[in-house]
């Protein structure tokens, strides 16, 4: 059977943004314009949704990363959701690993925000080609050019505006497309049919200057174009697009666009830019892994007929089908009902169902081919970061690296009878989330959970209640110790056996607080520097 979508017509992309920049709104508009949802606002009203967890809707943040498929013109898009909150950067990182390109959304008022810098650095690490979308052009204080400047200075990137906004703030009407040199304005409320017209006379010179700058930047990345540019020859729209695509994919520059997702202006042009400038699965480096038999490095061809290599990038417990594993297939074809090798764990797994996740429904499919993303049911021993391959042609793709959790709290069920249930639930949550850990403190017997930040652990507590019906209390661990300390030892203070104040253990300074029972040190509230040998902080009973 021929593929429905040739590889060059697939775009695996992430919408990457600082919290509040408008990722949810932009994603929702994408689903609207691509016909996946039928009413603007549908996502927030529940039902069809990218932000499907109740906590996300209540808190207005995106935590889980689903991969949702939609079509734009003749192209298949898999949109991999990436959370915007600092506690979830590990999640962002694992998703960056499996996507081929990103749309980075900025708030035109705030410009480049601290979290944008974090995700930008993460995207650099995985060489993810990007386009920038300066959203919220309708807001008071919106400034496209300042945001472009910040992309240059704060992110050390080479931003190349390919649009110039027409009007700004409440007067934001649309943009001048510097490639086609036409003006694009939005007259109907839903922005469904943008109006394309000549650039107003008064703006022509300015637009031409911006176009010249753009052409110069693009030409700098391409020898042939440089020559043409220097000789003053006309560079065609096609030549420009080809060179821009090449330069974007090689991360030499980032095209910048503008819009207001909320006011339905600019989203379609952004989708066109995804098609034009972001890579398909065959435009990026082919997958490389280690053959576990020979321990030699191998490269796989991005081809349906090549041996299977696929990376599991997310596990979720789904209320309907149970354990759902999101998979990116790099080479070969994964079939429903097939036996595959989890090469990382050295276990054979059977793929039950394969599901294509649409915004408002899921579709059972028989197979998924190279370059594509779907979710599988039935993989029991597979975890995030594991490789699936043919047993006769094993390969282990580079796994996803996860940072070590940074905070920890003690947790106990409100009613003792829930202790076992809580243990099972926490175990399940830890299976889904490699940056969440659970263990029992040997000395105090307390259950300790560790995560990436307060919000992360709050959400765990919330999910315990909602999904597993376990109400739990959290508190500071009775014995808090941290094995690795980054700050240097400097504190002065009294010996630690005196309660309160600070103390020195070997070369480590600790700030301690009285033990609740009034004996020795039970609680070390802060480690000021060095590495704490565990025996030093045993309660002195
Ligand atoms: P996320 O946190 O990045 O997912 O951001 P949201 O999409 O939830 O948007 C955050 C807030 O900004 C919401 O109140 C949106 O209605 C608002 N917003 C999103 N896009 C725009 C826009 O283009 N213009 C204006 N004025 N507000 C917007």
Coordinates of C-alpha atoms and ligand atoms in Angstrom, one line a residue:
X1 CA 0.0 0.0 0.0
X2 CA 1.3 3.4 -0.9
X3 CA 1.7 5.9 1.9
X4 CA -1.1 8.3 2.2
X5 CA 1.4 11.1 2.9
X6 CA 4.8 11.0 1.3
X7 CA 7.6 11.7 3.9
X8 CA 8.3 15.1 2.5
X9 CA 4.7 16.1 3.4
X10 CA 4.9 15.3 7.1
X11 CA 5.8 18.0 9.6
X12 CA 6.4 16.9 13.2
X13 CA 6.3 20.1 15.1
X14 CA 6.0 21.6 18.6
X15 CA 4.5 24.9 19.6
X16 CA 7.0 26.1 22.1
X17 CA 6.4 29.0 24.4
X18 CA 6.7 30.7 27.7
X19 CA 3.6 30.2 29.8
X20 CA 0.9 32.8 28.8
X21 CA 2.5 33.6 25.4
X22 CA -0.5 32.1 23.8
X23 CA 0.4 28.5 22.9
X24 CA -3.0 27.1 23.8
X25 CA -4.8 29.8 21.9
X26 CA -2.5 29.3 18.9
X27 CA -2.8 25.6 19.0
X28 CA -6.6 25.9 19.2
X29 CA -6.7 28.2 16.2
X30 CA -4.5 25.7 14.3
X31 CA -7.0 23.0 15.0
X32 CA -9.8 25.3 13.9
X33 CA -8.2 26.3 10.6
X34 CA -7.2 22.8 9.8
X35 CA -10.8 21.7 10.4
X36 CA -10.1 19.5 13.4
X37 CA -12.4 21.5 15.6
X38 CA -15.4 23.4 14.4
X39 CA -15.8 26.2 16.8
X40 CA -13.3 28.7 18.1
X41 CA -13.3 28.2 21.9
X42 CA -14.1 24.6 21.7
X43 CA -10.9 23.6 23.4
X44 CA -11.4 25.7 26.5
X45 CA -15.0 24.4 26.8
X46 CA -13.7 20.9 27.4
X47 CA -14.2 17.9 25.2
X48 CA -11.8 18.3 22.3
X49 CA -8.7 19.5 23.8
X50 CA -4.9 19.6 23.8
X51 CA -5.0 20.6 27.5
X52 CA -7.0 17.6 28.6
X53 CA -6.2 17.3 32.2
X54 CA -8.6 19.2 34.5
X55 CA -5.6 20.7 36.4
X56 CA -4.4 22.3 33.2
X57 CA -7.7 23.9 32.5
X58 CA -8.0 25.2 36.0
X59 CA -4.5 26.5 36.3
X60 CA -4.3 27.7 32.7
X61 CA -1.1 25.8 32.0
X62 CA -0.3 22.8 29.8
X63 CA 1.4 19.9 31.4
X64 CA 0.9 16.8 29.4
X65 CA 2.2 16.5 25.9
X66 CA -0.1 14.8 23.5
X67 CA 0.7 14.5 19.9
X68 CA -2.3 15.6 17.8
X69 CA -2.6 15.1 14.1
X70 CA -4.1 17.6 11.6
X71 CA -3.8 18.4 7.9
X72 CA -2.9 21.7 6.3
X73 CA -3.3 21.7 2.6
X74 CA -1.6 18.5 1.4
X75 CA 0.5 18.2 4.5
X76 CA 0.2 16.1 7.6
X77 CA 1.1 17.8 10.8
X78 CA 1.8 16.0 14.1
X79 CA 1.6 18.7 16.7
X80 CA 3.6 17.7 19.8
X81 CA 2.5 19.7 22.7
X82 CA 5.2 21.1 24.9
X83 CA 4.5 22.6 28.3
X84 CA 5.5 26.2 29.1
X85 CA 6.1 26.1 32.8
X86 CA 9.6 26.0 34.3
X87 CA 8.8 22.9 36.3
X88 CA 8.2 20.9 33.2
X89 CA 11.3 21.7 31.2
X90 CA 12.2 18.0 31.3
X91 CA 9.0 17.3 29.5
X92 CA 9.8 19.9 27.0
X93 CA 13.2 18.4 26.5
X94 CA 11.8 14.9 25.8
X95 CA 9.4 16.3 23.2
X96 CA 12.1 18.3 21.5
X97 CA 13.9 15.1 21.0
X98 CA 11.1 13.6 18.8
X99 CA 10.0 16.7 16.9
X100 CA 11.6 17.9 13.7
X101 CA 10.8 21.6 14.0
X102 CA 9.3 24.2 16.4
X103 CA 7.2 27.2 16.3
X104 CA 8.3 29.5 19.1
X105 CA 5.5 31.8 20.3
X106 CA 6.3 35.1 21.9
X107 CA 4.1 37.7 23.5
X108 CA 4.6 40.9 21.5
X109 CA 4.4 42.9 24.7
X110 CA 6.7 40.9 26.9
X111 CA 9.1 39.8 24.1
X112 CA 11.7 37.3 25.0
X113 CA 10.9 36.1 28.6
X114 CA 13.1 34.0 30.9
X115 CA 11.3 30.8 30.1
X116 CA 11.7 31.5 26.3
X117 CA 15.5 31.5 26.9
X118 CA 15.3 28.2 28.7
X119 CA 13.4 26.5 25.9
X120 CA 15.5 28.1 23.3
X121 CA 18.6 26.7 24.8
X122 CA 17.0 23.3 25.0
X123 CA 16.0 23.5 21.3
X124 CA 19.6 24.5 20.5
X125 CA 20.8 21.4 22.3
X126 CA 18.8 19.2 19.9
X127 CA 19.4 21.4 16.9
X128 CA 15.7 21.9 16.4
X129 CA 15.0 24.3 13.4
X130 CA 12.6 27.0 14.4
X131 CA 10.3 29.7 13.2
X132 CA 9.3 32.5 15.5
X133 CA 5.7 33.8 15.8
X134 CA 5.3 37.1 17.6
X135 CA 1.8 36.7 19.0
X136 CA -0.6 39.2 20.7
X137 CA 0.2 42.0 18.2
X138 CA -3.2 43.4 19.2
X139 CA -2.2 44.1 22.8
X140 CA -1.4 47.6 24.1
X141 CA 2.3 47.9 24.2
X142 CA 2.9 45.3 21.5
X143 CA 6.2 45.8 19.7
X144 CA 7.2 43.5 16.9
X145 CA 10.6 45.1 16.2
X146 CA 11.6 45.1 19.9
X147 CA 10.8 41.4 20.1
X148 CA 12.9 40.8 17.0
X149 CA 15.8 42.7 18.7
X150 CA 15.4 40.6 21.8
X151 CA 15.5 37.4 19.7
X152 CA 18.8 38.6 18.4
X153 CA 20.3 39.9 21.7
X154 CA 18.8 37.6 24.3
X155 CA 18.7 34.4 22.3
X156 CA 21.8 35.1 20.1
X157 CA 19.9 34.0 17.1
X158 CA 19.7 35.5 13.6
X159 CA 16.0 36.6 13.3
X160 CA 14.8 37.3 9.8
X161 CA 11.4 39.0 9.7
X162 CA 9.5 37.7 6.7
X163 CA 6.5 39.8 7.5
X164 CA 6.0 43.4 8.7
X165 CA 3.0 44.1 10.9
X166 CA 0.3 46.4 9.5
X167 CA -0.8 48.5 12.4
X168 CA -0.3 47.5 15.9
X169 CA -2.2 47.3 19.2
X170 CA -6.0 47.7 18.7
X171 CA -5.2 48.8 15.2
X172 CA -3.4 45.6 14.2
X173 CA -4.8 44.6 10.8
X174 CA -2.5 42.0 9.4
X175 CA 0.9 42.1 7.8
X176 CA 2.9 42.7 4.7
X177 CA 4.3 39.5 3.3
X178 CA 7.9 40.3 2.4
X179 CA 8.2 37.2 0.2
X180 CA 5.3 38.0 -2.0
X181 CA 5.3 41.7 -1.3
X182 CA 1.5 41.8 -0.8
X183 CA -0.5 43.0 2.1
X184 CA -2.6 40.5 4.0
X185 CA -5.4 41.8 6.1
X186 CA -8.2 40.1 8.0
X187 CA -11.7 41.5 7.7
X188 CA -13.9 38.7 8.8
X189 CA -14.1 37.9 12.5
X190 CA -12.8 34.4 12.3
X191 CA -10.0 35.4 10.0
X192 CA -11.0 32.5 7.8
X193 CA -10.4 34.3 4.5
X194 CA -7.5 36.7 4.6
X195 CA -7.7 39.5 2.1
X196 CA -4.6 39.8 -0.2
X197 CA -4.0 43.2 -1.8
X198 CA -1.3 45.5 -3.0
X199 CA 0.9 47.2 -0.3
X200 CA -0.5 50.7 0.4
X201 CA 1.5 53.3 -1.4
X202 CA 2.7 55.0 1.8
X203 CA 4.3 51.8 3.1
X204 CA 5.9 50.6 -0.1
X205 CA 9.4 52.2 0.4
X206 CA 9.6 51.0 4.0
X207 CA 8.4 47.5 3.0
X208 CA 11.0 47.4 0.2
X209 CA 13.8 48.3 2.7
X210 CA 12.7 45.5 5.0
X211 CA 12.6 43.1 2.0
X212 CA 16.1 44.1 1.0
X213 CA 17.4 43.4 4.5
X214 CA 15.6 40.1 4.5
X215 CA 17.1 39.2 1.1
X216 CA 20.5 40.2 2.2
X217 CA 20.3 38.0 5.4
X218 CA 19.1 35.0 3.4
X219 CA 21.6 35.6 0.6
X220 CA 24.4 35.5 3.2
X221 CA 23.6 31.8 3.8
X222 CA 23.8 30.9 0.1
X223 CA 26.7 31.6 -2.2
X224 CA 24.7 31.7 -5.4
X225 CA 22.2 34.1 -4.0
X226 CA 25.0 36.3 -2.6
X227 CA 26.4 36.7 -6.1
X228 CA 23.0 37.5 -7.5
X229 CA 22.3 39.9 -4.6
X230 CA 25.7 41.7 -5.1
X231 CA 25.0 42.0 -8.8
X232 CA 21.7 43.5 -8.1
X233 CA 19.8 40.7 -9.9
X234 CA 16.2 40.0 -9.1
X235 CA 15.8 37.0 -6.7
X236 CA 12.6 35.1 -7.3
X237 CA 10.1 34.1 -4.7
X238 CA 10.9 30.5 -5.2
X239 CA 14.7 31.1 -4.9
X240 CA 14.1 33.0 -1.7
X241 CA 11.8 30.3 -0.2
X242 CA 14.3 27.5 -1.1
X243 CA 17.2 29.4 0.5
X244 CA 15.2 30.3 3.5
X245 CA 14.1 26.7 4.0
X246 CA 17.7 25.5 3.7
X247 CA 19.0 28.2 6.1
X248 CA 16.2 27.5 8.6
X249 CA 16.8 23.8 8.6
X250 CA 20.5 24.3 9.1
X251 CA 19.7 26.7 12.0
X252 CA 21.6 29.5 10.3
X253 CA 18.6 31.8 10.9
X254 CA 15.0 31.9 12.1
X255 CA 12.2 33.4 10.1
X256 CA 10.0 35.7 12.2
X257 CA 6.2 36.2 11.7
X258 CA 3.6 38.1 13.5
X259 CA 0.0 37.7 14.4
X260 CA -2.7 37.7 17.0
X261 CA -4.0 34.2 17.6
X262 CA -6.8 35.5 19.8
X263 CA -8.0 37.9 17.1
X264 CA -7.6 35.2 14.4
X265 CA -5.0 37.0 12.5
X266 CA -1.8 35.4 11.2
X267 CA -2.2 31.8 12.1
X268 CA -2.7 30.4 8.6
X269 CA 0.4 32.2 7.3
X270 CA 2.3 30.6 10.2
X271 CA 1.0 27.2 9.1
X272 CA 2.2 28.0 5.5
X273 CA 5.6 28.9 7.0
X274 CA 5.7 25.6 8.8
X275 CA 5.2 23.9 5.4
X276 CA 7.7 26.1 3.6
X277 CA 10.6 26.4 6.1
X278 CA 10.4 23.6 8.7
X279 CA 11.9 20.2 7.9
X280 CA 10.1 17.0 7.0
X281 CA 11.5 13.8 8.6
X282 CA 13.8 13.3 5.6
X283 CA 15.3 16.7 6.0
X284 CA 16.9 16.0 9.3
X285 CA 19.8 13.7 10.2
X286 CA 18.8 10.1 10.0
X287 CA 18.5 8.1 13.2
X288 CA 21.7 6.8 14.7
X289 CA 21.9 4.1 17.4
X290 CA 23.9 1.2 18.8
X291 CA 23.5 -2.3 17.6
X292 CA 23.4 -4.2 20.9
X293 CA 24.8 -7.4 19.3
X294 CA 27.9 -5.8 17.8
X295 CA 28.0 -2.7 20.0
X296 CA 28.7 -0.8 16.8
X297 CA 27.0 2.5 15.8
X298 CA 24.5 2.1 13.0
X299 CA 22.5 4.6 11.0
X300 CA 19.0 3.8 9.8
X301 CA 17.5 5.1 6.6
X302 CA 14.3 7.1 7.1
X303 CA 12.3 4.6 5.0
X304 CA 9.2 2.4 5.4
X305 CA 11.0 -0.6 4.3
X306 CA 14.1 -0.2 6.4
X307 CA 14.3 -2.2 9.7
X308 CA 12.1 -0.7 12.5
X309 CA 13.5 1.9 14.8
X310 CA 11.2 3.8 17.1
X311 CA 11.5 5.8 20.2
X312 CA 8.9 5.9 23.0
X313 CA 8.6 9.4 24.2
X314 CA 5.7 9.5 26.5
X315 CA 3.6 7.1 28.6
X316 CA 0.2 8.1 29.9
X317 CA -2.5 6.2 31.8
X318 CA -5.5 6.8 29.7
X319 CA -9.0 6.5 31.3
X320 CA -10.3 4.5 28.3
X321 CA -7.5 2.2 27.0
X322 CA -5.1 2.1 29.9
X323 CA -1.4 2.4 29.3
X324 CA -0.8 4.5 26.2
X325 CA 2.7 4.8 24.8
X326 CA 3.5 7.6 22.4
X327 CA 5.9 6.6 19.7
X328 CA 8.0 8.3 17.1
X329 CA 8.9 5.9 14.3
X330 CA 12.2 6.8 12.7
X331 CA 12.6 4.0 10.2
X332 CA 10.5 1.0 9.1
X333 CA 6.9 0.2 9.8
X334 CA 5.2 -0.6 13.1
X335 CA 2.2 -2.9 12.7
X336 CA -0.8 -3.5 14.9
X337 CA -0.6 -6.9 16.6
X338 CA 3.1 -7.2 15.8
X339 CA 5.8 -8.5 18.2
X340 CA 8.6 -6.0 18.6
X341 CA 11.7 -5.9 20.6
X342 CA 12.1 -3.4 23.3
X343 CA 15.9 -3.3 22.7
X344 CA 16.6 -1.0 25.7
X345 CA 15.0 -3.5 28.1
X346 CA 15.8 -6.6 26.1
X347 CA 12.1 -7.7 26.2
X348 CA 9.7 -8.7 23.5
X349 CA 6.5 -6.7 23.4
X350 CA 3.3 -7.1 21.6
X351 CA 1.7 -4.0 20.1
X352 CA -2.1 -4.2 20.7
X353 CA -3.8 -1.3 19.1
X354 CA -2.2 1.7 17.3
X355 CA -4.0 4.9 17.7
X356 CA -3.9 8.1 15.8
X357 CA -4.7 11.0 18.1
X358 CA -6.9 13.7 16.6
X359 CA -8.0 16.7 18.5
X360 CA -11.5 15.4 19.1
X361 CA -11.3 11.7 18.4
X362 CA -8.9 8.8 18.1
X363 CA -8.6 6.6 15.2
X364 CA -7.5 2.9 15.2
X365 CA -4.9 2.4 12.5
X366 CA -3.2 -0.8 11.2
X367 CA 0.3 0.5 10.9
X368 CA 2.5 3.5 11.3
X369 CA 5.4 4.3 9.1
X370 CA 8.8 6.0 9.2
X371 CA 8.6 9.6 10.1
X372 CA 5.2 9.4 11.8
X373 CA 3.9 9.6 15.4
X374 CA 1.1 7.7 17.0
X375 CA 0.2 6.0 20.3
X376 CA 0.3 2.3 21.0
X377 CA -1.8 0.2 23.5
X378 CA -0.5 -3.0 25.0
X379 CA 3.2 -2.3 25.6
X380 CA 3.6 -3.4 29.2
X381 CA 7.3 -3.2 29.9
X382 CA 8.2 -0.1 27.9
X383 CA 9.1 3.2 29.4
X384 CA 9.9 6.7 28.1
X385 CA 13.2 6.7 26.3
X386 CA 13.0 3.0 25.2
X387 CA 13.7 1.9 21.7
X388 CA 11.5 -0.5 19.8
X389 CA 13.1 -2.4 16.9
X390 CA 12.8 -5.6 14.9
X391 CA 14.2 -8.5 16.8
X392 CA 16.3 -9.6 13.9
X393 CA 17.7 -6.1 13.4
X394 CA 18.1 -4.6 16.9
X395 CA 19.1 -1.1 17.5
X396 CA 19.1 1.2 20.6
X397 CA 18.6 4.8 19.7
X398 CA 20.1 7.4 22.0
X399 CA 17.8 7.6 25.0
X400 CA 16.3 10.7 26.3
X401 CA 18.2 12.2 29.2
X402 CA 16.3 13.3 32.3
X403 CA 17.5 15.7 34.9
X404 CA 17.5 14.7 38.5
X405 CA 14.5 15.9 40.6
X406 CA 15.3 18.9 42.6
X407 CA 12.8 19.0 45.4
X408 CA 11.3 16.5 47.7
X409 CA 8.4 16.3 50.1
X410 CA 7.0 13.7 52.4
X411 CA 3.5 12.4 51.6
X412 CA 1.0 10.4 53.5
X413 CA -2.6 9.4 52.9
X414 CA -5.2 11.1 55.0
X415 CA -6.6 7.8 56.0
X416 CA -4.2 5.0 56.9
X417 CA -6.2 2.5 54.9
X418 CA -5.2 4.3 51.7
X419 CA -1.5 3.6 52.3
X420 CA -1.3 0.7 49.8
X421 CA -3.5 2.4 47.3
X422 CA -1.3 5.5 47.4
X423 CA 1.8 3.4 46.9
X424 CA 0.3 1.8 43.8
X425 CA -0.9 5.2 42.4
X426 CA 2.5 6.9 43.0
X427 CA 4.2 3.9 41.3
X428 CA 1.9 4.5 38.2
X429 CA 2.6 8.2 38.1
X430 CA 6.3 7.5 38.4
X431 CA 6.1 5.2 35.4
X432 CA 4.6 8.0 33.3
X433 CA 7.0 10.6 34.4
X434 CA 10.7 9.9 34.6
X435 CA 11.4 13.1 36.5
X436 CA 9.1 12.0 39.3
X437 CA 10.5 9.6 41.9
X438 CA 9.0 7.8 44.9
X439 CA 10.9 6.2 47.7
X440 CA 10.5 5.3 51.4
X441 CA 12.9 6.8 53.8
X442 CA 14.6 3.9 55.6
X443 CA 14.9 5.8 58.9
X444 CA 11.6 7.6 59.2
X445 CA 9.5 5.2 57.2
X446 CA 8.0 8.1 55.4
X447 CA 7.0 8.1 51.7
X448 CA 9.1 10.7 50.0
X449 CA 8.3 12.1 46.5
X450 CA 10.7 14.0 44.4
X451 CA 10.1 16.2 41.5
X452 CA 11.1 19.2 39.4
X453 CA 9.4 21.9 41.4
X454 CA 6.6 22.7 43.7
X455 CA 4.0 22.9 41.0
X456 CA 5.1 19.5 39.7
X457 CA 4.5 17.9 43.1
X458 CA 1.3 19.8 43.7
X459 CA 0.0 18.3 40.4
X460 CA 1.0 14.8 41.5
X461 CA -1.0 15.4 44.7
X462 CA -3.9 16.6 42.7
X463 CA -3.8 13.7 40.3
X464 CA -3.7 11.3 43.3
X465 CA -6.9 12.7 44.4
X466 CA -8.6 13.0 41.0
X467 CA -7.5 9.9 39.3
X468 CA -6.9 7.5 42.2
X469 CA -9.2 8.9 44.8
X470 CA -6.4 9.1 47.4
X471 CA -6.4 12.2 49.6
X472 CA -2.9 12.9 50.8
X473 CA -1.1 15.3 53.1
X474 CA 2.3 16.6 52.3
X475 CA 4.9 18.0 54.5
X476 CA 8.6 18.5 55.0
X477 CA 10.5 15.2 55.3
X478 CA 11.5 14.4 58.9
X479 CA 15.1 14.0 57.9
X480 CA 15.9 16.1 54.9
X481 CA 19.2 15.5 53.4
X482 CA 20.5 16.5 50.1
X483 CA 23.3 14.5 48.6
X484 CA 24.6 17.0 46.2
X485 CA 25.0 20.6 47.1
X486 CA 26.0 23.3 44.7
X487 CA 26.5 26.3 46.9
X488 CA 29.9 26.8 48.4
X489 CA 30.4 26.3 52.1
X490 CA 30.5 29.6 53.9
X491 CA 28.1 29.6 56.8
X492 CA 29.3 30.3 60.3
X493 CA 27.4 29.0 63.3
X494 CA 27.2 26.8 66.3
X495 CA 27.8 23.1 66.4
X496 CA 24.9 21.2 65.0
X497 CA 24.2 19.2 68.1
X498 CA 22.8 22.4 69.5
X499 CA 19.3 22.7 68.1
X500 CA 18.7 25.7 65.9
X501 CA 21.2 27.7 63.9
X502 CA 23.9 26.2 61.7
X503 CA 26.5 23.6 62.1
X504 CA 29.4 22.0 60.5
X505 CA 29.7 18.3 59.6
X506 CA 33.1 17.5 58.2
X507 CA 33.4 20.1 55.4
X508 CA 29.7 20.7 55.2
X509 CA 27.7 23.5 56.7
X510 CA 24.1 22.9 57.6
X511 CA 21.4 25.0 58.9
X512 CA 19.3 23.0 61.4
X513 CA 16.1 23.4 63.2
X514 CA 15.0 21.8 66.4
X515 CA 13.7 18.3 66.2
X516 CA 10.0 18.1 66.8
X517 CA 10.6 15.7 69.6
X518 CA 13.3 17.9 71.0
X519 CA 16.1 15.5 70.5
X520 CA 19.2 15.9 68.5
X521 CA 18.9 16.9 64.9
X522 CA 15.9 15.6 63.1
X523 CA 15.5 18.2 60.5
X524 CA 18.2 19.9 58.5
X525 CA 16.5 22.7 56.8
X526 CA 19.2 23.8 54.5
X527 CA 22.5 22.6 53.4
X528 CA 24.8 25.5 52.8
X529 CA 27.6 23.8 51.0
X530 CA 29.5 20.7 50.3
X531 CA 28.3 17.1 50.2
X532 CA 26.5 15.7 53.2
X533 CA 27.7 12.3 54.3
X534 CA 24.5 10.5 55.3
X535 CA 25.8 9.3 58.6
X536 CA 26.2 12.8 59.8
X537 CA 22.6 13.6 59.7
X538 CA 21.1 10.7 61.4
X539 CA 18.8 11.7 64.2
X540 CA 20.7 11.5 67.4
X541 CA 18.1 9.4 69.3
Ligands
LIG1 P1 -0.3 29.6 27.0 O1 -0.1 29.7 28.5 O2 0.9 29.9 26.3 O3 -1.0 28.3 26.5 O4 -1.3 30.8 26.7 P2 -2.8 30.9 26.4 O5 -3.1 30.5 25.0 O6 -3.6 30.2 27.5 O7 -3.0 32.5 26.5 C1 -2.8 33.2 27.7 C2 -3.7 34.4 27.7 O8 -3.4 35.3 26.6 C3 -5.2 34.0 27.5 O9 -5.9 34.9 28.4 C4 -5.4 34.3 26.1 O10 -6.8 34.6 25.8 C5 -4.5 35.5 25.8 N1 -4.1 35.6 24.4 C6 -3.6 34.6 23.6 N2 -3.3 35.0 22.4 C7 -3.6 36.3 22.4 C8 -3.6 37.4 21.4 O11 -3.2 37.2 20.3 N3 -4.0 38.6 21.8 C9 -4.4 38.9 23.1 N4 -4.8 40.1 23.4 N5 -4.5 37.9 24.0 C10 -4.1 36.7 23.7

